[in-house]
Short mmCIF file of C-alpha atoms and ligand atoms in Angstrom, two decimals:
data_model
loop_
_atom_site.label_atom_id
_atom_site.label_comp_id
_atom_site.label_asym_id
_atom_site.label_seq_id
_atom_site.Cartn_x
_atom_site.Cartn_y
_atom_site.Cartn_z
CA MET A 1 0.00 0.00 0.00
CA ILE A 2 1.17 3.53 -0.75
CA TYR A 3 0.31 5.70 2.24
CA ASN A 4 -0.01 9.04 0.49
CA PRO A 5 -0.16 8.56 -3.30
CA GLU A 6 -0.97 12.24 -3.80
CA PHE A 7 2.62 13.07 -2.88
CA GLU A 8 4.45 9.77 -3.34
CA CYS A 9 3.40 9.28 -6.95
CA LEU A 10 3.74 12.80 -8.36
CA PRO A 11 5.16 13.18 -11.86
CA ARG A 12 8.71 14.56 -11.70
CA SER A 13 7.78 17.99 -13.02
CA ALA A 14 5.03 18.41 -10.42
CA MET A 15 7.37 17.26 -7.64
CA LYS A 16 9.97 19.78 -8.73
CA ALA A 17 7.44 22.59 -8.82
CA LEU A 18 6.21 21.68 -5.34
CA GLN A 19 9.77 21.51 -4.00
CA GLY A 20 10.59 24.89 -5.52
CA GLU A 21 7.54 26.50 -4.00
CA ARG A 22 8.23 25.01 -0.55
CA LEU A 23 11.91 25.91 -0.75
CA GLY A 24 11.11 29.56 -1.41
CA LYS A 25 8.98 29.75 1.73
CA MET A 26 11.55 27.85 3.76
CA LEU A 27 14.45 30.10 2.80
CA SER A 28 12.46 33.19 3.79
CA HIS A 29 11.51 31.49 7.07
CA VAL A 30 15.13 30.80 8.06
CA TYR A 31 16.36 34.18 6.78
CA GLU A 32 13.79 36.00 8.89
CA ASN A 33 14.11 33.87 12.03
CA VAL A 34 17.62 32.43 12.37
CA PRO A 35 20.51 34.93 12.64
CA PHE A 36 22.95 32.15 11.72
CA TYR A 37 21.27 31.69 8.31
CA ARG A 38 20.80 35.41 7.68
CA LYS A 39 24.55 35.83 8.14
CA LYS A 40 25.26 32.95 5.76
CA PHE A 41 23.12 34.63 3.09
CA GLU A 42 24.77 37.98 3.73
CA ASN A 43 28.25 36.46 3.38
CA LEU A 44 27.28 35.36 -0.12
CA ALA A 45 25.51 38.67 -0.84
CA LEU A 46 22.36 36.70 -1.58
CA LYS A 47 18.70 37.04 -0.59
CA PRO A 48 16.24 34.10 -0.39
CA ALA A 49 14.49 35.45 -3.51
CA ASP A 50 17.68 34.85 -5.52
CA ILE A 51 17.07 31.11 -5.22
CA GLU A 52 14.26 30.49 -7.66
CA SER A 53 14.18 26.69 -7.75
CA VAL A 54 15.87 23.66 -6.25
CA ASP A 55 18.40 23.84 -9.10
CA ASP A 56 19.75 27.08 -7.63
CA LEU A 57 20.42 25.48 -4.26
CA SER A 58 23.98 24.62 -5.27
CA SER A 59 24.93 28.30 -5.03
CA LEU A 60 24.15 28.25 -1.30
CA PHE A 61 26.28 27.32 1.74
CA PHE A 62 26.22 24.00 3.63
CA THR A 63 25.20 23.37 7.23
CA THR A 64 27.18 20.87 9.31
CA LYS A 65 27.06 19.06 12.63
CA ASP A 66 29.64 21.56 13.93
CA ASP A 67 27.18 24.38 13.20
CA LEU A 68 24.63 22.60 15.38
CA ARG A 69 27.19 22.14 18.14
CA GLU A 70 28.30 25.76 17.99
CA ASN A 71 24.69 26.84 18.30
CA TYR A 72 23.98 24.43 21.16
CA PRO A 73 21.34 23.97 22.39
CA PHE A 74 18.60 26.03 20.71
CA ASN A 75 20.20 28.79 18.62
CA LEU A 76 19.31 27.31 15.23
CA PHE A 77 15.63 27.02 16.14
CA ALA A 78 13.50 29.09 13.77
CA VAL A 79 10.49 29.49 16.08
CA PRO A 80 10.06 30.82 19.65
CA LEU A 81 10.55 28.11 22.30
CA GLN A 82 6.84 28.31 23.24
CA GLN A 83 6.06 26.70 19.90
CA VAL A 84 8.47 23.83 20.42
CA VAL A 85 6.68 20.81 21.87
CA ARG A 86 9.49 18.22 21.77
CA VAL A 87 13.25 17.93 21.68
CA HIS A 88 15.46 14.96 20.88
CA SER A 89 19.20 14.75 21.09
CA SER A 90 22.14 12.67 19.94
CA SER A 91 24.15 10.80 22.53
CA GLY A 92 27.06 13.16 22.11
CA THR A 93 29.88 10.65 22.40
CA THR A 94 32.19 13.24 20.85
CA GLY A 95 31.72 16.69 22.37
CA LYS A 96 28.37 18.36 22.99
CA PRO A 97 25.24 16.52 21.87
CA THR A 98 23.20 17.87 18.99
CA VAL A 99 19.73 18.99 19.94
CA VAL A 100 16.78 18.94 17.57
CA GLY A 101 13.35 20.52 18.13
CA TYR A 102 9.82 19.98 16.80
CA THR A 103 6.68 22.07 16.72
CA ARG A 104 3.25 20.42 16.82
CA HIS A 105 3.21 20.64 13.03
CA ASP A 106 6.65 18.97 12.84
CA ILE A 107 5.46 16.08 15.02
CA GLU A 108 2.47 15.62 12.71
CA LEU A 109 4.74 15.71 9.64
CA TRP A 110 7.06 13.19 11.29
CA ALA A 111 4.15 10.82 12.01
CA GLU A 112 3.14 11.08 8.34
CA VAL A 113 6.58 10.23 6.96
CA ALA A 114 7.00 7.43 9.50
CA ALA A 115 3.60 6.03 8.48
CA ARG A 116 4.73 6.11 4.82
CA THR A 117 7.82 4.20 5.97
CA LEU A 118 5.75 1.48 7.60
CA ALA A 119 3.48 1.31 4.54
CA GLY A 120 6.61 0.56 2.50
CA ALA A 121 6.85 -2.67 4.51
CA GLY A 122 3.21 -3.47 3.77
CA CYS A 123 1.90 -2.23 7.12
CA THR A 124 -1.81 -1.40 7.43
CA ASP A 125 -4.14 -0.69 10.34
CA SER A 126 -4.52 -4.45 10.82
CA ASP A 127 -0.90 -4.85 11.81
CA ILE A 128 0.64 -5.15 15.24
CA VAL A 129 3.86 -3.17 15.39
CA GLN A 130 6.42 -3.91 18.09
CA VAL A 131 8.63 -0.87 18.46
CA ALA A 132 11.96 -2.09 19.84
CA TYR A 133 13.97 1.02 19.01
CA GLY A 134 14.98 2.90 22.15
CA TYR A 135 12.49 5.47 23.45
CA GLY A 136 13.86 8.66 24.96
CA LEU A 137 16.17 11.25 23.48
CA PHE A 138 16.95 8.90 20.56
CA THR A 139 14.46 9.47 17.72
CA GLY A 140 13.97 5.80 16.79
CA GLY A 141 11.37 4.74 19.36
CA LEU A 142 9.03 7.73 19.45
CA GLY A 143 9.43 8.35 15.72
CA MET A 144 8.25 4.89 14.71
CA HIS A 145 5.68 4.91 17.52
CA TYR A 146 3.88 7.96 16.15
CA GLY A 147 4.10 6.53 12.63
CA ALA A 148 2.53 3.24 13.72
CA GLU A 149 -0.28 5.01 15.58
CA LYS A 150 -0.91 7.31 12.63
CA MET A 151 -1.20 4.19 10.48
CA GLY A 152 -3.79 2.89 12.92
CA ALA A 153 -1.74 -0.20 13.71
CA MET A 154 -1.76 -1.66 17.21
CA THR A 155 1.45 -0.24 18.62
CA ILE A 156 3.57 -1.95 21.27
CA PRO A 157 5.96 0.59 22.83
CA VAL A 158 8.34 -1.96 24.34
CA SER A 159 11.53 0.08 23.57
CA GLY A 160 14.94 -1.57 23.21
CA GLY A 161 16.45 -4.31 25.36
CA ASN A 162 14.99 -7.02 27.60
CA THR A 163 15.25 -9.55 24.83
CA LYS A 164 13.33 -12.37 26.52
CA ARG A 165 10.35 -10.08 27.05
CA GLN A 166 10.55 -8.98 23.40
CA LEU A 167 10.30 -12.62 22.37
CA MET A 168 7.41 -13.24 24.73
CA LEU A 169 5.47 -10.28 23.28
CA LEU A 170 6.28 -11.35 19.75
CA GLN A 171 4.64 -14.71 20.47
CA ASP A 172 1.81 -13.72 22.83
CA PHE A 173 0.69 -10.42 21.24
CA LYS A 174 1.31 -11.89 17.78
CA SER A 175 3.27 -8.89 16.54
CA THR A 176 3.46 -8.81 12.75
CA ILE A 177 6.06 -6.09 12.31
CA LEU A 178 9.18 -5.43 14.36
CA ALA A 179 11.00 -2.10 14.37
CA CYS A 180 14.61 -2.22 15.61
CA THR A 181 18.22 -2.08 14.45
CA PRO A 182 19.43 -4.95 12.23
CA SER A 183 21.97 -5.93 14.86
CA TYR A 184 19.28 -6.18 17.52
CA ALA A 185 17.13 -8.26 15.18
CA LEU A 186 20.04 -10.65 14.91
CA LEU A 187 20.30 -10.91 18.69
CA LEU A 188 16.56 -11.58 18.94
CA GLY A 189 17.03 -14.38 16.44
CA GLU A 190 19.92 -15.83 18.41
CA ILE A 191 18.21 -15.74 21.81
CA GLY A 192 14.98 -16.94 20.20
CA GLU A 193 16.74 -20.01 18.83
CA GLU A 194 18.21 -20.73 22.25
CA MET A 195 14.74 -20.51 23.79
CA GLY A 196 13.32 -22.82 21.14
CA VAL A 197 11.16 -20.18 19.43
CA ASP A 198 10.11 -21.37 15.98
CA PHE A 199 9.91 -18.11 14.01
CA SER A 200 8.46 -19.84 10.97
CA THR A 201 5.21 -20.52 12.83
CA LEU A 202 4.62 -16.94 14.07
CA PRO A 203 2.48 -14.25 12.35
CA PHE A 204 5.62 -12.06 12.55
CA ARG A 205 6.38 -11.23 8.88
CA ALA A 206 8.35 -8.03 8.46
CA GLY A 207 11.04 -5.91 10.07
CA VAL A 208 11.71 -2.22 9.58
CA PHE A 209 15.40 -2.14 10.29
CA GLY A 210 17.59 0.96 10.33
CA ALA A 211 19.57 3.47 12.40
CA GLU A 212 22.86 1.78 11.49
CA PRO A 213 24.60 0.59 8.35
CA SER A 214 24.30 -3.04 7.38
CA THR A 215 25.15 -4.89 4.22
CA GLU A 216 22.84 -6.77 1.88
CA LYS A 217 24.32 -10.01 3.18
CA MET A 218 23.45 -9.08 6.76
CA ARG A 219 19.87 -8.37 5.68
CA ARG A 220 19.55 -11.84 4.13
CA GLU A 221 21.04 -13.37 7.26
CA VAL A 222 18.45 -11.64 9.47
CA GLU A 223 15.64 -12.53 7.05
CA ASN A 224 16.59 -16.21 7.03
CA ARG A 225 16.94 -16.47 10.77
CA LEU A 226 13.68 -14.73 11.60
CA HIS A 227 11.67 -15.99 8.61
CA ILE A 228 10.56 -12.48 7.69
CA LYS A 229 11.21 -9.83 5.07
CA GLY A 230 13.55 -7.05 6.20
CA TYR A 231 13.03 -3.48 4.99
CA ASP A 232 15.81 -0.94 5.32
CA ILE A 233 14.68 2.38 6.77
CA TYR A 234 16.90 5.44 6.98
CA GLY A 235 16.84 8.73 8.80
CA LEU A 236 18.78 11.09 11.01
CA SER A 237 17.75 13.22 13.95
CA GLU A 238 18.93 16.47 12.40
CA VAL A 239 16.57 16.02 9.44
CA ILE A 240 13.66 14.52 11.47
CA GLY A 241 14.56 11.00 12.71
CA PRO A 242 13.31 7.78 11.08
CA GLY A 243 11.04 8.57 8.11
CA VAL A 244 13.52 10.24 5.77
CA SER A 245 13.61 7.28 3.38
CA PHE A 246 12.45 3.67 3.27
CA GLU A 247 12.40 0.54 1.15
CA CYS A 248 9.30 -0.81 -0.53
CA ASP A 249 8.62 -4.43 -1.53
CA GLU A 250 11.09 -4.18 -4.39
CA GLN A 251 14.00 -3.76 -1.93
CA ASP A 252 15.76 -1.80 -4.63
CA GLY A 253 16.80 1.47 -3.05
CA LEU A 254 15.12 3.63 -0.42
CA HIS A 255 12.36 6.05 -1.44
CA ILE A 256 13.08 9.51 -0.09
CA ASN A 257 10.17 11.57 1.20
CA GLU A 258 11.44 14.29 -1.09
CA ASP A 259 8.36 16.48 -0.84
CA HIS A 260 9.70 17.24 2.67
CA PHE A 261 13.44 16.56 2.45
CA TYR A 262 15.25 17.63 -0.70
CA PRO A 263 18.34 15.46 -1.37
CA GLU A 264 21.58 16.23 -3.19
CA ILE A 265 24.77 14.19 -3.57
CA ILE A 266 28.03 16.08 -3.35
CA ASN A 267 31.69 15.34 -3.70
CA PRO A 268 32.73 15.41 -0.02
CA GLN A 269 36.09 16.98 -0.86
CA THR A 270 34.98 19.77 -3.19
CA GLY A 271 31.31 20.28 -2.30
CA GLU A 272 30.39 20.04 -5.98
CA VAL A 273 26.97 18.50 -6.76
CA LEU A 274 27.26 15.10 -8.45
CA PRO A 275 24.97 13.72 -11.16
CA GLU A 276 22.41 10.94 -10.76
CA GLY A 277 23.92 7.55 -10.01
CA GLU A 278 27.26 8.82 -8.69
CA GLN A 279 28.25 8.00 -5.15
CA GLY A 280 29.02 10.82 -2.78
CA GLU A 281 27.88 12.49 0.42
CA LEU A 282 24.16 12.88 0.96
CA VAL A 283 22.94 16.41 1.72
CA PHE A 284 19.40 17.36 2.80
CA THR A 285 17.40 20.56 2.77
CA CYS A 286 14.25 20.53 4.90
CA LEU A 287 11.34 21.95 2.92
CA THR A 288 8.55 21.98 5.48
CA LYS A 289 9.89 21.68 9.02
CA GLU A 290 9.24 24.63 11.31
CA ALA A 291 11.39 24.36 14.44
CA LEU A 292 14.73 23.21 13.05
CA PRO A 293 14.78 23.48 9.27
CA LEU A 294 18.29 22.73 8.10
CA ILE A 295 19.54 24.00 4.76
CA ARG A 296 21.94 21.77 2.77
CA TYR A 297 22.79 19.68 5.81
CA ARG A 298 25.79 17.40 5.25
CA THR A 299 24.88 13.94 6.56
CA LYS A 300 28.33 12.34 5.99
CA ASP A 301 26.45 9.27 4.70
CA ILE A 302 27.64 7.90 1.38
CA THR A 303 25.10 6.93 -1.25
CA ALA A 304 23.82 7.69 -4.76
CA LEU A 305 20.42 8.82 -6.07
CA HIS A 306 18.27 7.18 -8.77
CA TYR A 307 15.29 8.89 -10.36
CA GLY A 308 14.08 5.92 -12.47
CA LYS A 309 10.58 4.59 -11.93
CA CYS A 310 10.07 1.94 -9.28
CA ALA A 311 7.82 -1.05 -9.94
CA CYS A 312 5.91 -0.25 -6.72
CA GLY A 313 4.35 2.83 -8.33
CA ARG A 314 6.02 5.45 -6.17
CA THR A 315 7.84 8.08 -8.19
CA THR A 316 9.96 9.47 -5.37
CA VAL A 317 13.71 9.40 -5.88
CA ARG A 318 15.54 6.40 -4.41
CA MET A 319 18.85 6.38 -2.58
CA GLU A 320 21.12 3.36 -2.45
CA LYS A 321 21.51 1.51 0.82
CA VAL A 322 23.96 3.39 3.04
CA THR A 323 26.85 1.12 3.94
CA GLY A 324 29.39 3.74 4.90
CA ARG A 325 30.01 7.27 6.09
CA THR A 326 32.73 9.70 5.10
CA ASP A 327 33.95 9.52 8.69
CA ASP A 328 33.89 5.76 9.24
CA MET A 329 36.53 5.02 6.67
CA LEU A 330 39.62 3.67 8.39
CA ILE A 331 43.02 4.45 6.98
CA ILE A 332 45.26 1.55 7.87
CA ARG A 333 48.87 1.65 6.68
CA GLY A 334 47.72 4.03 3.96
CA VAL A 335 44.92 1.77 2.73
CA ASN A 336 41.29 2.94 2.88
CA VAL A 337 39.05 0.39 4.57
CA PHE A 338 35.30 0.53 5.10
CA PRO A 339 33.87 -1.68 7.86
CA SER A 340 31.17 -2.78 5.39
CA GLN A 341 33.83 -4.43 3.21
CA ILE A 342 34.87 -6.55 6.17
CA GLU A 343 31.25 -7.45 6.94
CA THR A 344 30.70 -8.54 3.36
CA VAL A 345 33.76 -10.80 3.40
CA LEU A 346 32.87 -12.39 6.73
CA LEU A 347 29.28 -13.10 5.74
CA SER A 348 30.33 -14.61 2.43
CA ILE A 349 32.20 -17.35 4.27
CA GLU A 350 29.85 -20.14 5.15
CA GLU A 351 31.33 -21.16 8.49
CA THR A 352 31.29 -17.72 10.10
CA GLU A 353 28.53 -16.20 12.24
CA PRO A 354 27.39 -12.59 11.63
CA HIS A 355 29.06 -11.29 14.80
CA TYR A 356 32.35 -9.49 14.53
CA GLN A 357 34.51 -6.77 15.98
CA ILE A 358 37.16 -4.68 14.27
CA ILE A 359 40.04 -3.43 16.41
CA VAL A 360 42.66 -1.03 15.12
CA GLN A 361 45.75 -0.21 17.15
CA LYS A 362 49.36 0.79 16.84
CA ARG A 363 52.12 -1.80 17.23
CA GLY A 364 55.13 0.47 17.42
CA PRO A 365 54.80 2.77 14.44
CA ILE A 366 52.66 0.30 12.48
CA ASP A 367 48.83 0.22 12.35
CA GLU A 368 47.43 -3.20 13.09
CA LEU A 369 43.99 -4.32 11.94
CA GLU A 370 42.49 -7.12 13.98
CA ILE A 371 39.25 -8.82 13.05
CA GLN A 372 37.54 -10.99 15.62
CA PHE A 373 34.71 -13.23 14.50
CA GLU A 374 32.66 -16.16 15.72
CA VAL A 375 31.60 -19.54 14.39
CA ASN A 376 28.71 -21.56 15.82
CA GLU A 377 29.09 -24.05 18.70
CA ASP A 378 29.16 -27.10 16.42
CA ILE A 379 32.01 -25.81 14.34
CA PHE A 380 33.79 -24.48 17.39
CA SER A 381 33.90 -27.96 18.91
CA ASP A 382 35.72 -29.27 15.81
CA GLU A 383 39.43 -30.02 15.74
CA VAL A 384 41.87 -27.16 16.10
CA LYS A 385 43.14 -27.91 12.62
CA LYS A 386 39.76 -27.13 11.11
CA LEU A 387 39.44 -23.90 13.09
CA LEU A 388 42.85 -22.79 11.93
CA ALA A 389 41.82 -23.50 8.35
CA ILE A 390 38.75 -21.25 8.76
CA GLU A 391 40.93 -18.48 10.19
CA GLN A 392 43.29 -18.77 7.26
CA LYS A 393 40.41 -18.68 4.80
CA VAL A 394 39.09 -15.46 6.34
CA ALA A 395 42.58 -13.93 6.39
CA ARG A 396 43.10 -14.77 2.69
CA GLU A 397 39.74 -13.33 1.65
CA ILE A 398 40.29 -10.17 3.69
CA GLU A 399 43.70 -9.68 2.15
CA SER A 400 42.41 -10.15 -1.37
CA VAL A 401 39.50 -7.72 -0.90
CA LEU A 402 41.25 -5.03 1.15
CA GLY A 403 44.75 -5.46 -0.22
CA LEU A 404 45.86 -5.48 3.38
CA ARG A 405 46.99 -8.17 5.78
CA ALA A 406 44.90 -8.38 8.95
CA LYS A 407 45.22 -10.28 12.18
CA VAL A 408 42.25 -12.60 12.09
CA LYS A 409 41.05 -14.16 15.31
CA LEU A 410 38.34 -16.75 15.72
CA VAL A 411 36.85 -16.26 19.19
CA GLU A 412 34.55 -18.42 21.30
CA PRO A 413 30.86 -18.41 20.35
CA LYS A 414 28.84 -15.61 22.01
CA THR A 415 31.83 -13.68 23.31
CA ILE A 416 31.53 -10.68 21.00
CA HIS A 417 29.36 -7.96 22.52
CA ARG A 418 25.73 -8.04 21.29
CA SER A 419 24.03 -4.72 20.81
CA GLU A 420 20.47 -3.82 21.78
CA GLY A 421 20.62 -0.60 19.77
CA LYS A 422 23.24 0.66 17.34
CA ALA A 423 26.14 -1.80 17.06
CA LYS A 424 29.67 -0.54 17.62
CA ARG A 425 31.73 -2.66 15.28
CA VAL A 426 34.96 -0.68 15.24
CA ILE A 427 37.25 0.02 18.17
CA ASP A 428 39.99 2.36 17.04
CA LEU A 429 42.55 2.55 19.82
CA ARG A 430 45.04 4.62 17.81
CA LYS A 431 43.62 7.92 19.04
CA GLU A 432 44.27 6.90 22.64
CA GLN A 433 47.74 5.46 22.04
O1 LIG B 1 19.34 6.68 13.68
C1 LIG B 1 17.24 7.72 13.09
C2 LIG B 1 16.65 6.39 12.80
C3 LIG B 1 16.03 5.68 13.81
C4 LIG B 1 16.69 5.88 11.52
C5 LIG B 1 15.44 4.46 13.53
C6 LIG B 1 16.11 4.67 11.22
C7 LIG B 1 15.49 3.97 12.24
P1 LIG B 1 20.58 9.29 14.44
O2 LIG B 1 20.74 8.62 15.76
O3 LIG B 1 20.65 10.77 14.38
O4 LIG B 1 19.18 8.95 13.83
O5 LIG B 1 21.64 8.64 13.49
C8 LIG B 1 21.67 8.98 12.13
O6 LIG B 1 22.54 6.80 11.53
O7 LIG B 1 23.37 9.65 9.56
C9 LIG B 1 23.41 7.21 9.38
O8 LIG B 1 24.80 7.31 9.49
C10 LIG B 1 22.91 6.14 10.33
N1 LIG B 1 21.72 5.46 9.77
C11 LIG B 1 20.43 5.66 10.06
N2 LIG B 1 19.65 4.81 9.33
C12 LIG B 1 20.50 4.09 8.56
C13 LIG B 1 20.33 3.05 7.59
C14 LIG B 1 18.69 7.69 13.56
N3 LIG B 1 19.15 2.55 7.27
C15 LIG B 1 22.74 8.21 11.40
N4 LIG B 1 21.45 2.58 6.99
C16 LIG B 1 22.72 8.46 9.91
C17 LIG B 1 22.67 3.06 7.29
C18 LIG B 1 21.82 4.52 8.83
N5 LIG B 1 22.89 4.00 8.20
#
């Protein structure tokens, strides 16, 4: 089902006209109400009226996470605080957290785009949606919660963690759709198997998985273990939270709610806008948000855009699955390594389990890449010779894909930390050494 065909199936020319009209209003709104943006316009000797359509956006400045931090907590808000009814915030592991605000209208808009997201996974008002994203300052829980209620689905606000209870609800309440990170879905599968849950007999049929990168192979792994279809959903707090883009049944790219969030792809080094199909950094301009409308916000996420028609009937532009960020690339002995490359190698080897940890540290002046991974209990109880052969196989594959020798370590089953929210796959100790 398409939740809002009026906007999700617009012909390209009509979409562009709508975006242009909304952009004009938005630029005036930020120019009038946010000193930070007025100054940015003045620095370029431009006025909002100089930007006549979305094609002119490339002559404007960018906004970054640092801008949000420097204006902590509320200085980028474009409305008086009385009109703000909600804030969310990032965890702020590096420096000050980023704070995002919503008016009543923004919350309504968010519910709409989150409902579209659920509809992408086939959700209707007959569904039972178990929301296992964390509630609180993180946008995942409340974002999907409002979307599920807007859809009219029966919503279970269980939040993240307490895996045994999640499994009990899944069976007793007969949840049909689960919303959580892909890594948490994997943990649910693992604990479920231990408890003897037979997923194939449950009404549970779909997962809306996002908030962290995961490869296509990881998706298939989760799908096979839970006997469901997994839909990738993408979003970021600064733009709204979950609901920015989502997969439909075709699982061929994520439809962007571009009537609200205008996307561009840029070369992260030069800032130049890249053509359709080229990979680069994703940038968003909010077209309708009131409290915190960001202009050309650099997400650091790497993807490409495709405007071709989707078999589902939606005409909205699709972005490729995000498997990396400009800031998660590791440079090890001069070689560029993305964690997703390592995940792909590990999951392509039959004997390995989808749990791994990447550790980078200095040994003297040399960077060392260590990859820890697990195999299942049966394999682990095999002869040492066989285990060594698996280690060597992984090491060979890693070297051929990365062009880099890594220390590969098979560890005991269930010793790698399992995440209930966003997984932390990389531990880079070099900064502390
Ligand atoms: O993670 C919002 C969200 C919640 C999205 C629930 C989907 C589901 P932040 O905590 O601000 O917001 O983190 C945003 O997470 O810039 C990406 O790097 C990453 N991310 C989010 N969704 C995906 C995804 C939420 N589907 C940051 N694939 C983003 C890859 C994702 N990365």
